[in-house]
Tab-separated table of C-alpha atoms and ligand atoms in Angstrom:
chain	number	residue	atom	x	y	z
A	22	UNK	CA	-3.515	25.124	8.268
A	23	UNK	CA	-0.059	23.224	7.863
A	24	UNK	CA	1.545	25.736	10.282
A	25	UNK	CA	-1.495	24.091	12.902
A	26	UNK	CA	-0.549	20.388	11.968
A	27	UNK	CA	3.147	21.040	12.670
A	28	UNK	CA	2.268	22.592	16.109
A	29	UNK	CA	0.155	19.571	16.911
A	30	UNK	CA	-2.982	21.639	17.603
A	31	UNK	CA	-5.650	19.633	15.313
A	32	UNK	CA	-6.595	16.380	15.954
A	33	UNK	CA	-4.402	13.904	14.076
A	34	UNK	CA	-6.964	11.903	11.884
A	35	UNK	CA	-4.553	9.120	10.891
A	36	UNK	CA	-4.452	8.263	14.577
A	37	UNK	CA	-6.852	5.438	14.855
A	38	UNK	CA	-7.831	4.074	18.394
A	39	UNK	CA	-6.717	0.570	17.670
A	40	UNK	CA	-2.906	-0.256	17.209
A	41	UNK	CA	-1.741	0.729	13.991
A	42	UNK	CA	-1.009	-3.004	12.986
A	43	UNK	CA	-4.780	-3.351	13.276
A	44	UNK	CA	-5.738	-0.944	10.401
A	45	UNK	CA	-5.290	-4.446	7.980
A	46	UNK	CA	-6.467	-6.913	10.348
A	47	UNK	CA	-9.363	-5.164	12.338
A	48	UNK	CA	-9.707	-1.778	10.012
A	49	UNK	CA	-11.938	1.049	11.554
A	50	UNK	CA	-13.384	1.502	7.917
A	51	UNK	CA	-13.082	0.043	4.108
A	52	UNK	CA	-12.447	0.563	1.847
A	53	UNK	CA	-8.965	2.130	2.714
A	54	UNK	CA	-7.567	4.833	0.728
A	55	UNK	CA	-3.355	4.695	0.309
A	56	UNK	CA	-1.836	7.304	-1.334
A	57	UNK	CA	1.581	6.155	-3.005
A	58	UNK	CA	3.995	8.896	-2.055
A	59	UNK	CA	5.793	7.855	-5.339
A	60	UNK	CA	4.062	10.961	-6.998
A	61	UNK	CA	4.513	13.034	-4.035
A	62	UNK	CA	6.929	16.084	-4.349
A	63	UNK	CA	9.811	14.632	-2.514
A	64	UNK	CA	11.683	17.646	-1.723
A	65	UNK	CA	8.372	18.482	0.515
A	66	UNK	CA	7.480	14.868	1.806
A	67	UNK	CA	6.590	15.597	5.118
A	68	UNK	CA	4.203	18.254	4.172
A	69	UNK	CA	2.945	16.016	1.439
A	70	UNK	CA	2.220	13.440	3.939
A	71	UNK	CA	0.665	15.255	6.212
A	72	UNK	CA	-1.813	17.149	3.874
A	73	UNK	CA	-3.337	13.776	2.279
A	74	UNK	CA	-3.642	12.350	5.645
A	75	UNK	CA	-5.644	15.609	6.665
A	76	UNK	CA	-7.612	15.173	3.549
A	77	UNK	CA	-8.862	11.618	4.764
A	78	UNK	CA	-6.057	9.208	3.388
A	79	UNK	CA	-6.146	6.245	5.780
A	80	UNK	CA	-2.288	5.166	5.091
A	81	UNK	CA	0.573	5.611	3.039
A	82	UNK	CA	1.987	3.417	0.546
A	83	UNK	CA	5.703	3.171	0.089
A	84	UNK	CA	6.874	1.936	-3.801
A	85	UNK	CA	10.349	0.444	-2.940
A	86	UNK	CA	11.844	-0.324	-6.722
A	87	UNK	CA	15.490	-1.828	-6.983
A	88	UNK	CA	16.034	-1.379	-10.524
A	89	UNK	CA	16.272	-5.128	-11.326
A	90	UNK	CA	12.909	-6.861	-10.545
A	91	UNK	CA	11.578	-3.134	-12.190
A	92	UNK	CA	13.519	-0.830	-14.006
A	93	UNK	CA	13.170	2.006	-11.862
A	94	UNK	CA	14.940	3.110	-8.419
A	95	UNK	CA	13.115	4.959	-5.703
A	96	UNK	CA	13.027	4.785	-1.987
A	97	UNK	CA	14.483	2.706	0.586
A	98	UNK	CA	14.567	2.219	4.512
A	99	UNK	CA	15.878	5.679	5.106
A	100	UNK	CA	12.919	7.125	3.902
A	101	UNK	CA	10.483	4.885	5.843
A	102	UNK	CA	12.626	5.707	8.777
A	103	UNK	CA	12.074	9.455	8.159
A	104	UNK	CA	8.722	9.250	7.823
A	105	UNK	CA	8.246	7.125	11.038
A	106	UNK	CA	9.804	9.915	12.812
A	107	UNK	CA	7.474	12.240	11.480
A	108	UNK	CA	4.831	10.679	11.620
A	109	UNK	CA	4.682	8.337	14.437
A	110	UNK	CA	1.166	7.203	14.298
A	111	UNK	CA	0.762	6.357	10.427
A	112	UNK	CA	0.288	2.972	9.029
A	113	UNK	CA	3.365	2.527	6.564
A	114	UNK	CA	2.536	0.140	3.507
A	115	UNK	CA	5.439	-0.790	2.099
A	116	UNK	CA	5.476	-2.498	-1.550
A	117	UNK	CA	9.069	-4.058	-2.248
A	118	UNK	CA	9.129	-4.410	-6.093
A	119	UNK	CA	12.681	-5.871	-5.626
A	120	UNK	CA	14.065	-8.969	-6.715
A	121	UNK	CA	15.277	-10.104	-3.303
A	122	UNK	CA	12.784	-9.227	-0.854
A	123	UNK	CA	14.191	-11.455	1.833
A	124	UNK	CA	17.225	-8.709	2.159
A	125	UNK	CA	15.090	-5.797	2.917
A	126	UNK	CA	12.684	-7.243	5.577
A	127	UNK	CA	14.821	-6.493	8.366
A	128	UNK	CA	15.821	-3.041	7.267
A	129	UNK	CA	12.055	-1.915	7.068
A	130	UNK	CA	11.032	-3.510	9.997
A	131	UNK	CA	13.680	-1.378	11.591
A	132	UNK	CA	12.875	1.347	9.614
A	133	UNK	CA	9.123	1.504	11.262
A	134	UNK	CA	7.195	-0.227	8.506
A	135	UNK	CA	3.953	-1.792	9.819
A	136	UNK	CA	3.341	-4.034	6.456
A	137	UNK	CA	5.569	-5.688	3.865
A	138	UNK	CA	4.252	-6.903	0.428
A	139	UNK	CA	6.653	-8.664	-1.874
A	140	UNK	CA	5.735	-10.165	-5.404
A	141	UNK	CA	5.206	-13.922	-6.165
A	142	UNK	CA	7.026	-13.419	-9.371
A	143	UNK	CA	10.547	-12.473	-7.367
A	144	UNK	CA	10.976	-15.679	-5.522
A	145	UNK	CA	7.989	-18.186	-6.380
A	146	UNK	CA	5.095	-19.057	-3.745
A	147	UNK	CA	6.886	-21.552	-1.681
A	148	UNK	CA	9.527	-19.066	-0.676
A	149	UNK	CA	6.791	-16.209	-0.334
A	150	UNK	CA	5.024	-18.368	2.293
A	151	UNK	CA	8.337	-18.918	4.033
A	152	UNK	CA	9.183	-15.230	4.302
A	153	UNK	CA	5.883	-14.291	5.347
A	154	UNK	CA	6.135	-16.398	8.517
A	155	UNK	CA	9.816	-14.311	9.248
A	156	UNK	CA	7.967	-11.243	8.564
A	157	UNK	CA	5.051	-12.182	11.095
A	158	UNK	CA	7.470	-12.988	13.779
A	159	UNK	CA	9.087	-9.321	13.519
A	160	UNK	CA	5.759	-8.311	14.291
A	161	UNK	CA	4.072	-6.739	10.988
A	162	UNK	CA	1.639	-7.727	8.590
A	163	UNK	CA	2.715	-9.357	5.186
A	164	UNK	CA	1.191	-9.438	2.002
A	165	UNK	CA	1.807	-11.347	-1.636
A	166	UNK	CA	1.846	-9.009	-4.967
A	167	UNK	CA	0.951	-10.477	-8.732
A	168	UNK	CA	1.838	-8.532	-11.764
A	169	UNK	CA	-0.952	-8.246	-14.375
A	170	UNK	CA	0.184	-11.257	-16.420
A	171	UNK	CA	0.347	-13.219	-13.266
A	172	UNK	CA	-2.551	-15.673	-13.147
A	173	UNK	CA	-4.741	-16.016	-9.846
A	174	UNK	CA	-3.447	-19.863	-9.710
A	175	UNK	CA	0.161	-18.598	-8.816
A	176	UNK	CA	-0.845	-17.306	-5.413
A	177	UNK	CA	-4.513	-19.091	-4.707
A	178	UNK	CA	-2.924	-22.194	-3.342
A	179	UNK	CA	-1.626	-20.619	-0.599
A	180	UNK	CA	-3.622	-17.287	-0.216
A	181	UNK	CA	-4.413	-18.340	3.157
A	182	UNK	CA	-0.755	-17.574	4.772
A	183	UNK	CA	-1.102	-13.706	3.772
A	184	UNK	CA	-2.600	-10.750	5.479
A	185	UNK	CA	-3.219	-9.093	1.951
A	186	UNK	CA	-3.288	-9.839	-1.721
A	187	UNK	CA	-1.976	-6.914	-3.603
A	188	UNK	CA	-3.252	-7.324	-7.357
A	189	UNK	CA	-1.362	-4.908	-9.594
A	190	UNK	CA	-3.305	-3.174	-12.391
A	191	UNK	CA	-0.316	-1.664	-14.188
A	192	UNK	CA	3.226	-3.546	-14.938
A	193	UNK	CA	4.988	-1.867	-11.902
A	194	UNK	CA	7.686	0.563	-12.488
A	195	UNK	CA	6.190	4.057	-12.954
A	196	UNK	CA	3.305	5.793	-11.657
A	197	UNK	CA	0.811	7.356	-14.236
A	198	UNK	CA	0.093	4.607	-16.344
A	199	UNK	CA	-3.160	3.516	-17.558
A	200	UNK	CA	-5.313	1.163	-15.854
A	201	UNK	CA	-5.546	-2.533	-17.139
A	202	UNK	CA	-9.350	-3.688	-16.497
A	203	UNK	CA	-8.377	-7.283	-17.543
A	204	UNK	CA	-7.314	-7.869	-13.987
A	205	UNK	CA	-10.724	-7.486	-12.303
A	206	UNK	CA	-11.973	-10.970	-13.571
A	207	UNK	CA	-8.721	-12.596	-11.409
A	208	UNK	CA	-9.508	-10.152	-8.658
A	209	UNK	CA	-13.163	-11.388	-8.198
A	210	UNK	CA	-11.621	-14.982	-8.222
A	211	UNK	CA	-8.933	-14.204	-5.279
A	212	UNK	CA	-11.573	-12.228	-3.492
A	213	UNK	CA	-13.921	-15.131	-3.244
A	214	UNK	CA	-11.440	-17.000	-1.438
A	215	UNK	CA	-10.375	-14.791	1.245
A	216	UNK	CA	-11.090	-14.613	4.785
A	217	UNK	CA	-13.012	-11.387	6.245
A	218	UNK	CA	-10.039	-10.229	8.102
A	219	UNK	CA	-7.725	-10.328	4.629
A	220	UNK	CA	-7.455	-7.220	2.630
A	221	UNK	CA	-7.652	-7.263	-1.007
A	222	UNK	CA	-5.456	-4.324	-2.317
A	223	UNK	CA	-5.114	-3.173	-5.841
A	224	UNK	CA	-2.539	-0.407	-7.184
A	225	UNK	CA	-1.931	1.404	-10.537
A	226	UNK	CA	-3.965	3.698	-12.614
A	227	UNK	CA	-6.885	3.921	-9.969
A	228	UNK	CA	-8.577	7.077	-9.504
A	229	UNK	CA	-12.140	8.574	-8.740
A	230	UNK	CA	-13.136	7.259	-12.684
A	231	UNK	CA	-12.766	3.393	-11.895
A	232	UNK	CA	-12.351	3.225	-8.062
A	233	UNK	CA	-15.876	1.671	-8.124
A	234	UNK	CA	-15.363	-1.179	-10.794
A	235	UNK	CA	-12.127	-2.004	-8.657
A	236	UNK	CA	-14.158	-1.743	-5.159
A	237	UNK	CA	-16.788	-3.786	-6.917
A	238	UNK	CA	-14.181	-6.576	-7.572
A	239	UNK	CA	-13.663	-7.179	-3.896
A	240	UNK	CA	-10.609	-4.189	-3.405
A	241	UNK	CA	-10.829	-3.019	-0.166
A	242	UNK	CA	-7.778	-1.057	-0.075
A	243	UNK	CA	-7.203	0.960	-3.110
A	244	UNK	CA	-3.949	2.782	-3.909
A	245	UNK	CA	-3.120	5.895	-5.913
A	246	UNK	CA	-0.275	7.771	-6.872
A	247	UNK	CA	-0.991	10.098	-9.361
A	248	UNK	CA	-4.703	10.529	-9.007
A	249	UNK	CA	-3.933	11.919	-5.796
A	250	UNK	CA	-0.778	13.788	-5.779
A	251	UNK	CA	-1.145	14.813	-9.480
A	252	UNK	CA	-3.967	17.325	-8.323
A	253	UNK	CA	-3.513	20.471	-6.589
A	254	UNK	CA	-3.405	20.114	-2.624
A	255	UNK	CA	-6.847	21.580	-2.261
A	256	UNK	CA	-8.663	18.953	-4.236
A	257	UNK	CA	-6.959	15.990	-2.968
A	258	UNK	CA	-9.623	15.431	-0.265
A	259	UNK	CA	-12.291	15.076	-2.943
A	260	UNK	CA	-10.361	12.758	-5.145
A	261	UNK	CA	-9.866	10.386	-1.779
A	262	UNK	CA	-13.796	10.423	-0.870
A	263	UNK	CA	-14.714	10.009	-4.622
A	264	UNK	CA	-12.235	6.692	-4.655
A	265	UNK	CA	-13.781	5.709	-1.237
A	266	UNK	CA	-17.172	5.939	-3.023
A	267	UNK	CA	-18.142	8.532	-0.325
A	268	UNK	CA	-19.363	11.099	-2.522
B	2	LIG	C1	3.472	0.861	-9.753
B	2	LIG	C2	3.519	0.910	-8.323
B	2	LIG	C3	2.328	1.758	-8.097
B	2	LIG	C4	2.070	3.271	-8.675
B	2	LIG	C5	0.901	3.773	-8.765
B	2	LIG	O1	4.981	0.892	-10.291
B	2	LIG	O2	3.374	0.290	-7.490
B	2	LIG	O3	2.424	2.217	-6.275
B	2	LIG	O4	2.994	4.282	-8.341
B	2	LIG	O5	0.892	5.091	-9.676
B	2	LIG	P1	-0.450	5.404	-9.921
B	2	LIG	O6	-1.638	5.532	-9.175
B	2	LIG	O7	-0.018	6.855	-10.667
B	2	LIG	O8	-0.757	4.391	-11.351
B	3	LIG	ZN1	2.825	0.055	-4.909
């Protein structure tokens, strides 16, 4: 199967009819399932990504950590550029868990990112809005993220300025942490304030066992690292279907 993919003989399921940027603004289906490559085998990254996309994932989520905003270090623009070359049609959703997101906007757009999300805790809401204008001027969509302890009020006054809001359901830094259900209440409040074309993403501790609650709170982009990549390849499709509510 993998060989056929590499030879390009199978239909590429991540290629949608619309331009890739419209995966957020005019999605072909909802909810979107976004495997986070943080839990993939980094030595087999291309195969790992092709595998989850062939199993029904809608996009790839890249967790960028700088060792300052969060305690961990993960990946940079070079990996994003490699994925863009290997998978020209895939939507690359870049989650910047960094103290100075403005430094990395240009490098990730140049590396082929389709969407950038950064944290209100890093630079404050006013700077997030200013940066959103710059990100959009570079031709990609933009999101604002909030950590579990951060109240919805930290983003609601300017929520219209973003294409997406990302509610973290773990404290960012590592995959494999337990889901913090207390974030669902503020998520519902944010959901009620979004326009139909704005997306609401949740990230951290999500899997088949709690995806229905996450969807029920209004989320239409579900990120998962360990729930997808932590099971054998043959089971990843059923995990993705279960998260989507397809079975
Ligand atoms: C949190 C990252 C998440 C994380 C998700 O630090 O932003 O994307 O890797 O991992 P799981 O799904 O294993 O909680
Ligand atoms: Zn993430």
